[in-house]
Short mmCIF file of C-alpha atoms in Angstrom, two decimals:
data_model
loop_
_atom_site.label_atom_id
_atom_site.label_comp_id
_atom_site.label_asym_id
_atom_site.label_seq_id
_atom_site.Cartn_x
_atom_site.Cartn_y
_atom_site.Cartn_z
CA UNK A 21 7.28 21.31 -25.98
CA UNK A 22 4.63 18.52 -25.96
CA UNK A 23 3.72 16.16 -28.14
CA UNK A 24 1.51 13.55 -28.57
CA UNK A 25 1.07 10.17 -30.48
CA UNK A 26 -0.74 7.17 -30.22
CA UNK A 27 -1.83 8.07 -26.22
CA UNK A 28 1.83 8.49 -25.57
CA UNK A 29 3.24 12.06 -23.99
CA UNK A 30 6.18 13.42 -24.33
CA UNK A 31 7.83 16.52 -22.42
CA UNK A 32 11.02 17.62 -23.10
CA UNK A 33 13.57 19.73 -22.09
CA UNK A 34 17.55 20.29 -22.96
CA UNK A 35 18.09 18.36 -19.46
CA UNK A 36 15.57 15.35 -19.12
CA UNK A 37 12.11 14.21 -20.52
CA UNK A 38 9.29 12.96 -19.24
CA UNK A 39 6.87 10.61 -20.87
CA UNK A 40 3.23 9.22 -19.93
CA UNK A 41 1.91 5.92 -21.22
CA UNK A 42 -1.72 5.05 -21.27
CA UNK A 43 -0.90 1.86 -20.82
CA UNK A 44 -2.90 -1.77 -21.25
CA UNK A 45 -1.98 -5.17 -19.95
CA UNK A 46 0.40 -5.73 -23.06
CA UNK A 47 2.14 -2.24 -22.73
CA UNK A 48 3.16 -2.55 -19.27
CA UNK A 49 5.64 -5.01 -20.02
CA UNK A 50 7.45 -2.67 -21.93
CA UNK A 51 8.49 -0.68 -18.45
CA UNK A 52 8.41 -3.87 -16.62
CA UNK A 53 12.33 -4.84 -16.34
CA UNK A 54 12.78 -1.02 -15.71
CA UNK A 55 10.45 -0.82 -13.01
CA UNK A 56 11.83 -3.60 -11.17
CA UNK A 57 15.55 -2.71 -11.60
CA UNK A 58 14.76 0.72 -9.84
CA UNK A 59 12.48 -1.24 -7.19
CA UNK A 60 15.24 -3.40 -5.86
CA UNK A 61 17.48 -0.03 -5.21
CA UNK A 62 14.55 1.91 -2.97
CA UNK A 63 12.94 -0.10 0.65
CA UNK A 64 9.94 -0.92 1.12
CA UNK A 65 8.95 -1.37 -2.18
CA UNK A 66 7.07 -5.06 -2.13
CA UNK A 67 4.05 -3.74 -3.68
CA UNK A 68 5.55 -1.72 -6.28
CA UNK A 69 7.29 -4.53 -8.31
CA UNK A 70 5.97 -5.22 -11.67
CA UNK A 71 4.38 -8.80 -11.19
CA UNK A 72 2.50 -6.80 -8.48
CA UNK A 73 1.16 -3.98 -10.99
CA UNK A 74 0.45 -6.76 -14.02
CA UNK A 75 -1.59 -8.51 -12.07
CA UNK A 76 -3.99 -5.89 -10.48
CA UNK A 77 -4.19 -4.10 -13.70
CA UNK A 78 -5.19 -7.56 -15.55
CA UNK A 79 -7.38 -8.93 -12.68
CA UNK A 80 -9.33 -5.24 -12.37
CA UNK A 81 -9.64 -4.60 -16.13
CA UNK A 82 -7.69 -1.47 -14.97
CA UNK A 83 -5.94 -0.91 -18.77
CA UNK A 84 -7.93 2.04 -20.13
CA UNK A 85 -7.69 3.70 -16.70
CA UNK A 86 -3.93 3.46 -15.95
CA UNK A 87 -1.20 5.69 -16.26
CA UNK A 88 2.09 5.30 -15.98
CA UNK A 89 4.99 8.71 -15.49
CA UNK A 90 7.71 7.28 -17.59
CA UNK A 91 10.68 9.94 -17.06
CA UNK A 92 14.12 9.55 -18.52
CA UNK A 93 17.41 10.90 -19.37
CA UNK A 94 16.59 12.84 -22.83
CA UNK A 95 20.73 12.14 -24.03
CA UNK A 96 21.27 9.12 -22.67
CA UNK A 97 17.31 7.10 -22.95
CA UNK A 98 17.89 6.24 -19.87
CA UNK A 99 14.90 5.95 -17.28
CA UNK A 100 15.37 6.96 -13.91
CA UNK A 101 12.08 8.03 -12.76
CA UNK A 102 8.40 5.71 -12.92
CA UNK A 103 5.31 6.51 -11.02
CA UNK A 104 2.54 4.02 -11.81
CA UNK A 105 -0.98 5.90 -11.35
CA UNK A 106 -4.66 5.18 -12.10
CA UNK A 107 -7.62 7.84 -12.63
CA UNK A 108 -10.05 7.07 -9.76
CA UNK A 109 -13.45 8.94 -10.39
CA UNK A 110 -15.37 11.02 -7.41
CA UNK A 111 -17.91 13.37 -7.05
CA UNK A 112 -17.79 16.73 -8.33
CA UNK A 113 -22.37 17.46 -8.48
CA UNK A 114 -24.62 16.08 -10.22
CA UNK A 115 -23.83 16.57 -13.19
CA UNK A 116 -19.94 16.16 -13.69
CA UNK A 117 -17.52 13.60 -11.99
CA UNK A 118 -13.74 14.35 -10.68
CA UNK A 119 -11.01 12.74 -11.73
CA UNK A 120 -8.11 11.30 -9.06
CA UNK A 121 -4.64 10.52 -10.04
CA UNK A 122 -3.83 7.56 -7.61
CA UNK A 123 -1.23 5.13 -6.90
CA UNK A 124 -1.88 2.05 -9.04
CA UNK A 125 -3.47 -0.64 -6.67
CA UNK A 126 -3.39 1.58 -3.68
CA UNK A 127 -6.16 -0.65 -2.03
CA UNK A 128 -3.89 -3.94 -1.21
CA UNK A 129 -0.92 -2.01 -1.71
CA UNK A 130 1.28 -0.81 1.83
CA UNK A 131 3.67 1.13 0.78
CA UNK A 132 3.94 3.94 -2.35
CA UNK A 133 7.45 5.01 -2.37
CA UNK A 134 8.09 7.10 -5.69
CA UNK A 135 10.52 4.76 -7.88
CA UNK A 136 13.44 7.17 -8.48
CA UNK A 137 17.07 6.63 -9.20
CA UNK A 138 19.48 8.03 -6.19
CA UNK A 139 20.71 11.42 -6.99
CA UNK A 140 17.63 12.34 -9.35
CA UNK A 141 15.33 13.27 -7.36
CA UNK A 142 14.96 16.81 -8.55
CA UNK A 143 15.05 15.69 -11.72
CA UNK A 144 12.38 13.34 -11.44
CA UNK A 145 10.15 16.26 -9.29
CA UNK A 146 10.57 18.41 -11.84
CA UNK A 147 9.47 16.28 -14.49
CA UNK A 148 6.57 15.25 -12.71
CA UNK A 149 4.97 19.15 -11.69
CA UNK A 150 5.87 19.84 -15.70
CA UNK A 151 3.75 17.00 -16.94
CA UNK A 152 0.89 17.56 -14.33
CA UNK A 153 0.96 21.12 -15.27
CA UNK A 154 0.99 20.77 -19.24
CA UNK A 155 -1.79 18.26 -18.70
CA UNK A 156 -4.25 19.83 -16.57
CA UNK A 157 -7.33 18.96 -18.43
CA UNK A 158 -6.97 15.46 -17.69
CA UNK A 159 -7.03 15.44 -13.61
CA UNK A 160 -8.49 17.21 -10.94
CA UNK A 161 -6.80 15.65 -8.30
CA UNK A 162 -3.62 14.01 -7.04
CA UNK A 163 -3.44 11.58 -4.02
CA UNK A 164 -0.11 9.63 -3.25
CA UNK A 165 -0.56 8.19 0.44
CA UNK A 166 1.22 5.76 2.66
CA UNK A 167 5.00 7.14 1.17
CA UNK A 168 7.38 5.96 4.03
CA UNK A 169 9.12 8.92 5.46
CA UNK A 170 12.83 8.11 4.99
CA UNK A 171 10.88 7.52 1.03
CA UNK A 172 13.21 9.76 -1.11
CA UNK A 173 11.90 12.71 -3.71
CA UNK A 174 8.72 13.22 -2.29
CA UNK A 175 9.60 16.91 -0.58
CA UNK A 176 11.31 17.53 -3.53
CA UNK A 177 8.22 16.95 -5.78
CA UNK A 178 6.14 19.18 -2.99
CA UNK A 179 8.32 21.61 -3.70
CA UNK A 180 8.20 21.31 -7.43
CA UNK A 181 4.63 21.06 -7.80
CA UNK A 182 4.50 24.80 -5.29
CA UNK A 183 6.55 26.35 -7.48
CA UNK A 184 3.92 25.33 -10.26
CA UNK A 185 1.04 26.86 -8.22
CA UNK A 186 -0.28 23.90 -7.25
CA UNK A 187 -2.12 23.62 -3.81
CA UNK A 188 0.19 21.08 -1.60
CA UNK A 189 -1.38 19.52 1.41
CA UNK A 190 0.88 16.79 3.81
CA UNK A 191 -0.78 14.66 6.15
CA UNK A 192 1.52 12.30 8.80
CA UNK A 193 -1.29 10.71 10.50
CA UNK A 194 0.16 7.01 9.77
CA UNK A 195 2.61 4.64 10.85
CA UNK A 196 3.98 1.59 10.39
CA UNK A 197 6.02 -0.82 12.90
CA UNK A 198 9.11 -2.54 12.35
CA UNK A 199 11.66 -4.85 14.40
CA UNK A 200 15.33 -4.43 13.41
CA UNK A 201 16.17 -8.48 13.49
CA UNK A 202 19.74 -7.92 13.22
CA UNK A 203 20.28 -7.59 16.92
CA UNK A 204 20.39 -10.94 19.26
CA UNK A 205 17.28 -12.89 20.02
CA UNK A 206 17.82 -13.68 23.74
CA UNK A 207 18.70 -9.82 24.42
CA UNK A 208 15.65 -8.64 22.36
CA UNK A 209 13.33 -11.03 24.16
CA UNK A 210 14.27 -10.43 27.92
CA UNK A 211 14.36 -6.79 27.46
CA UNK A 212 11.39 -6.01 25.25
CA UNK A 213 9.13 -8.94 24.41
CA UNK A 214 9.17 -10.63 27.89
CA UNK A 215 7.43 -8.11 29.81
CA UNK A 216 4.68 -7.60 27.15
CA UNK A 217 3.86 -11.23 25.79
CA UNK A 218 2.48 -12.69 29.52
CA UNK A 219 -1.07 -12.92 28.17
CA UNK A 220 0.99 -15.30 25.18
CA UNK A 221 1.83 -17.38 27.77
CA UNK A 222 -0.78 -17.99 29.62
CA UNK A 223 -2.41 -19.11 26.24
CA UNK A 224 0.51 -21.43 25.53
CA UNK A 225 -0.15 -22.95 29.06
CA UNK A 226 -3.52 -23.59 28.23
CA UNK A 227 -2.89 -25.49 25.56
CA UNK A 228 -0.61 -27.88 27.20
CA UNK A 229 -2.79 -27.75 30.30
CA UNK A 230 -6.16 -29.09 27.27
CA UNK A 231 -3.72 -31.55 25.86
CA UNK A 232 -3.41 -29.71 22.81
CA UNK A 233 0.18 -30.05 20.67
CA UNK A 234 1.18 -27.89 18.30
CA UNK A 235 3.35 -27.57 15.20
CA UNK A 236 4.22 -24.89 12.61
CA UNK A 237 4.20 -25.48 8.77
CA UNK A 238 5.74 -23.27 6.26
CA UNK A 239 4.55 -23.43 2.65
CA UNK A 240 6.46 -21.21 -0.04
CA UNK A 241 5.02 -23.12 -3.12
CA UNK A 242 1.58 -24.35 -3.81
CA UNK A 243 0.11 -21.79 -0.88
CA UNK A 244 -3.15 -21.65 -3.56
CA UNK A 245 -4.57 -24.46 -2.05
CA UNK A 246 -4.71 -23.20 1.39
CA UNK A 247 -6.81 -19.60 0.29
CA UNK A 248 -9.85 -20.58 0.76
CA UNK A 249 -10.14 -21.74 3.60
CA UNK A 250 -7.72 -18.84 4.96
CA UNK A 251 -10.13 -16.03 3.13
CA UNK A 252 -13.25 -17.78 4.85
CA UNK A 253 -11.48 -17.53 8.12
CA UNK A 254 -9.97 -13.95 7.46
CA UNK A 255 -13.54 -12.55 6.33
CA UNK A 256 -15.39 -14.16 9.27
CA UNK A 257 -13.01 -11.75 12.26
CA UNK A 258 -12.85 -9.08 10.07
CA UNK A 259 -17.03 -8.86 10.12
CA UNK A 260 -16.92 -9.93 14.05
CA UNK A 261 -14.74 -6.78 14.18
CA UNK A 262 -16.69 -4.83 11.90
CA UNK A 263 -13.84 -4.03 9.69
CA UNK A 264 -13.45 -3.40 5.79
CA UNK A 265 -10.33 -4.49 4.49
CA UNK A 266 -8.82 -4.01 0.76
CA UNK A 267 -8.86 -7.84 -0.60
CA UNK A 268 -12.99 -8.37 0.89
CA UNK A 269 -14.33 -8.71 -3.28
CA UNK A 270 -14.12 -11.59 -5.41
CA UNK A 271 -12.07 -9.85 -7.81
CA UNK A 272 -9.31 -8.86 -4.85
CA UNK A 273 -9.39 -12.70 -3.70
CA UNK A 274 -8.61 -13.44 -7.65
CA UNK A 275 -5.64 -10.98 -8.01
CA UNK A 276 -4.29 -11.95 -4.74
CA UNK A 277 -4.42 -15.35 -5.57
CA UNK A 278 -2.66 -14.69 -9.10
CA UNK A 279 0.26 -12.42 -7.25
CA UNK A 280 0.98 -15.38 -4.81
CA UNK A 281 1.61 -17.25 -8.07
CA UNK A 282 3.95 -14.98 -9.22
CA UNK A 283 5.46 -14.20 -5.97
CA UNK A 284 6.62 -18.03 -5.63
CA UNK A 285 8.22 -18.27 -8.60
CA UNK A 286 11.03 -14.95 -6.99
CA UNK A 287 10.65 -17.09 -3.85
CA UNK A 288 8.96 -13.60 -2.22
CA UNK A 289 6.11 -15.11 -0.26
CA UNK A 290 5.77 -17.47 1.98
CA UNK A 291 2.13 -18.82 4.15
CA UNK A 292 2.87 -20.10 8.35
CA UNK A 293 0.89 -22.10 9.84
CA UNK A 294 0.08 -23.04 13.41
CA UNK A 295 -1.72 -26.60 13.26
CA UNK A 296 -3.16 -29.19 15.71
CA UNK A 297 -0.72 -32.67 15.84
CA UNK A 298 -3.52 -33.94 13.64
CA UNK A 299 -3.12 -31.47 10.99
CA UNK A 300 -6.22 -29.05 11.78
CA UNK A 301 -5.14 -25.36 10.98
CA UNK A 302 -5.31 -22.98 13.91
CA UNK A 303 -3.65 -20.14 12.55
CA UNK A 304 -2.43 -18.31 9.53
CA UNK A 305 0.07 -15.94 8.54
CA UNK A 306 0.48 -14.57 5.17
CA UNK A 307 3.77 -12.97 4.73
CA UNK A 308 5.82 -11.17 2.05
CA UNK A 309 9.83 -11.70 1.67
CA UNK A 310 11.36 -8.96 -0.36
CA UNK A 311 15.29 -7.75 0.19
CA UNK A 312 15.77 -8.91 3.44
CA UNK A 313 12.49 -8.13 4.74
CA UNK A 314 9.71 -10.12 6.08
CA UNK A 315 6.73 -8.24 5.77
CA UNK A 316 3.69 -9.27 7.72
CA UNK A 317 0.43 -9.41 5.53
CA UNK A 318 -2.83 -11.33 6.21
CA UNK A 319 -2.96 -13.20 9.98
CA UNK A 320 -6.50 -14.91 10.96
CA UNK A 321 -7.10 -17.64 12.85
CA UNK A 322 -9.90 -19.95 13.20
CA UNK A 323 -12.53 -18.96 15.78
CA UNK A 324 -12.57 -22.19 17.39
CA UNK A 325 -9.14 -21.45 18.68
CA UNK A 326 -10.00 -18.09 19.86
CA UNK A 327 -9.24 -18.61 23.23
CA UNK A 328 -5.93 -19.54 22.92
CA UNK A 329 -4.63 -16.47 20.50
CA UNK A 330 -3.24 -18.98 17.76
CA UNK A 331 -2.42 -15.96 15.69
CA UNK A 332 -0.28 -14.54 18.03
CA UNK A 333 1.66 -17.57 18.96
CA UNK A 334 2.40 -17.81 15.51
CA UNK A 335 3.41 -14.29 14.88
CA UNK A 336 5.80 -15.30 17.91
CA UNK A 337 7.25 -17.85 16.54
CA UNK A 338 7.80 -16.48 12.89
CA UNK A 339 9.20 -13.38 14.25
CA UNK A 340 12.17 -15.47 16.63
CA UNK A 341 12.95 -17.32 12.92
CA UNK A 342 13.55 -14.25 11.42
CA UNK A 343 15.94 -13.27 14.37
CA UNK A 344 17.90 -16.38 13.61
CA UNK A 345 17.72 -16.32 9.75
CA UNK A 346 21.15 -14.65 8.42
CA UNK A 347 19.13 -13.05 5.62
CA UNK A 348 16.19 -11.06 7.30
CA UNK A 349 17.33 -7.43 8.64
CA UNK A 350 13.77 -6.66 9.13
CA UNK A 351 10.36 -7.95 10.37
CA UNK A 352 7.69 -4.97 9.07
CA UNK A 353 4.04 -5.35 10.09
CA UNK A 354 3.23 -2.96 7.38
CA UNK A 355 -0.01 -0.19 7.03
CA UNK A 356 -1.86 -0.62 10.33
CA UNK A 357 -2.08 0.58 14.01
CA UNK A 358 -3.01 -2.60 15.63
CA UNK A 359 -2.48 -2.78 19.27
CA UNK A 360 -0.95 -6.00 19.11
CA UNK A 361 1.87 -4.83 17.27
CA UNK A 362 2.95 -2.94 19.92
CA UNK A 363 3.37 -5.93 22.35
CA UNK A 364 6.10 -6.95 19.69
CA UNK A 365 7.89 -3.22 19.14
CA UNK A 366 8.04 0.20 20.02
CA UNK A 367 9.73 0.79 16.70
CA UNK A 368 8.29 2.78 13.85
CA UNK A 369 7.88 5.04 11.28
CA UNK A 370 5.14 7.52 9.68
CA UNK A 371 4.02 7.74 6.43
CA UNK A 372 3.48 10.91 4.28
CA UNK A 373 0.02 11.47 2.64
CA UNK A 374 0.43 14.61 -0.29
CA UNK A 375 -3.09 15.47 -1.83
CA UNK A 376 -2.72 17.98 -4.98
CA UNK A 377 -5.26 20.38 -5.82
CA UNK A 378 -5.17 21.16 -10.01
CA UNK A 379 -6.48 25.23 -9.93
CA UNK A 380 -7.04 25.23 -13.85
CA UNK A 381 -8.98 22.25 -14.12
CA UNK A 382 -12.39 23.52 -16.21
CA UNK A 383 -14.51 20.63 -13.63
CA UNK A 384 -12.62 21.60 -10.84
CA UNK A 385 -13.26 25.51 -11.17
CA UNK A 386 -17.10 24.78 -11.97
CA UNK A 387 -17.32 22.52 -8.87
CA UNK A 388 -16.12 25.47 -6.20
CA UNK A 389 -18.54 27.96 -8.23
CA UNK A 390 -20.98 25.31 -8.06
CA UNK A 391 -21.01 24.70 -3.77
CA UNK A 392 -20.22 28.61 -3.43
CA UNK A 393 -24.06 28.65 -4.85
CA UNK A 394 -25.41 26.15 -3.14
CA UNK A 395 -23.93 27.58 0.59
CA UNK A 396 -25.49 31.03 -0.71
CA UNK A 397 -28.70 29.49 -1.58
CA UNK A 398 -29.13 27.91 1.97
CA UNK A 399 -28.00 31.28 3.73
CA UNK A 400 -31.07 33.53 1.70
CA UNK A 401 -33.57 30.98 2.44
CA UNK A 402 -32.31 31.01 6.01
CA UNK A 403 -32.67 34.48 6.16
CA UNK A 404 -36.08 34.46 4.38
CA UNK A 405 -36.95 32.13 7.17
CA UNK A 406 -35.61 34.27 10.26
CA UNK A 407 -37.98 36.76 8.68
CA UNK A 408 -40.74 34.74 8.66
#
């Protein structure tokens, strides 16, 4: 059965329910404790806590557009299933948009694991394909990318959504790299890093042969201060690279800036870096700290330095702490191919991509009829042509 009142859904069934909020900025806090309490059990899940969420939905003006699978234990109340989502218009012709279910900030956001209790991850599928189904007029589309591939429940919601009749596409075209710091420094470094880091050296020589010292700086309060000047620097190689990256607008810069704040305060961030004796910044290195994890965000250097790689000197040195820091298991350089990463590990994993078709969607149905016309429009008048 399913019922509705005041923009809240609810879908029930004699084992479990599932229940979608339209929420704004003041609703979300009312899933915000439970969000976070199933965060901390799943990895990876830095960008999916709720400080993270609050503060792109406030920043973007996101609250008419986000939705939020709430799914719980219909005996008990208990949740054990939340999947934060926002409706991203597209295309469909000229005359009609689409509508995309996507992960709530996907833009900055790394990973997308799908926040489910251990053990319920049927459950939690099935809850999810029953909703999507029910509501069909509301979505055309459903995109969930960069789920790590050890993520749990997501074949189990492929599986769900099949038996639904939904279309099911996987894609396993990225990866992310990781270093396992648990192991010994000195080992880790003669084996692996020492053959691939002579270029590193070479810079560091240069240095000391230009009479240049060095010293790192680690800031894990107050890092506001230091964003400018670190966005100015990050913009100017990503546009000598002719890259777009995810925090490039005003309005990224601003809910970046307001999740650092937050971020401080659970002592989960944390800003390197690599200055002149004199105090002139060289390098920077942006980094998240979440469960034993040191997860590698934003590096950019300035372009002065160029020729002496400050960036990766730092990177370096910040990965050797984390070797000798009893609490970090893990140094993860997050979404991103970069060659450099590979000079630092061999290690890594792929991430899952599902796209969803929705085959009763009215706008969806119209669209197909809509470009079968059009190709059989261009094939008569190419035939009328021929004849010519």
């Amino acid at each position: 059965m399913l019922c509705r009142a005041s923009g809240i859904y609810r879908l029930s069934s004699s084992v479990f329910m599932s229940k979608c909020l339209c929420l704004d900025g003041h609703r979300f806090s009312e899933i915000a404790s439970e969000l976070d309490v199933l965060a901390q059990q799943i990895p990876h899940t830095v960008h999916q806590r709720a400080d993270w969420y609050q503060a792109y939905v406030d920043v973007c003006g996101l609250q008419d557009k986000t939705q939020v699978l709430h799914i719980f234990d219909s005996v008990s109340a208990r949740t054990f299933g939340i999947l934060p989502l926002q409706l991203e218009p597209y295309r469909g012709t000229r005359f009609w948009s689409m509508r995309k279910l996507v992960p709530l900030a996907q833009g900055p956001s790394d990973f997308v694991n799908l926040l489910i209790e251990p053990q319920r991850e049927v459950e939690f599928a099935e809850s999810m394909a029953c909703w999507l189904q029910k509501n069909n007029r509301l979505w055309e589309q459903l995109q969930l990318s960069y789920i790590p591939e050890s993520s749990a429940g997501w074949q189990e919601l492929c599986d769900a959504l099949e038996r639904k009749g939904f279309s099911v596409s996987i894609s396993r075209e990225r990866r992310f790299y990781k270093i396992d710091t648990t192991e010994n420094w000195d080992d880790y470094y003669s084996a692996y890093l020492h053959k691939k880091l002579a270029d590193m050296r070479n810079r560091r020589n240069r240095l000391k042969r230009d009479g240049i010292e060095t010293k790192i700086v680690t800031v894990t309060q107050g890092i506001e201060r230091y964003l400018p000047h670190l966005f100015e620097t990050y913009h100017k190689r990503r546009q000598e690279l002719n890259q777009s990256y995810a925090t490039s607008s005003p309005v990224m810069k601003r809910f970046l800036t307001k999740v650092i704040q937050q971020y401080e305060r659970s002592g989960n961030v944390v800003l390197s870096i690599l200055q002149t004796a004199s105090g002139v910044p060289m390098a920077y290195q942006l980094d998240w700290l979440c469960d034993g994890v040191r997860y590698h965000y934003k590096p950019t250097f300035d372009e002065q330095f160029e020729q002496y790689s400050p960036s990766k000197i730092l990177l370096f040195e910040t990965i050797k702490e984390c070797f000798e820091h009893p609490d970090i298991r893990e140094f993860n350089f997050m979404r991103g191919e970069s060659s450099y990463k590979t000079q630092f590990t061999d290690q890594s994993e792929g991430y899952i991509s599902l796209s969803v078709v929705n085959p009763w969607s009215l706008r969806y149905r119209g669209t197909v009829l809509a470009s079968h016309l059009v190709r059989l429009r261009e094939r008569f008048w190419r035939g009328e042509r021929t004849r010519e």
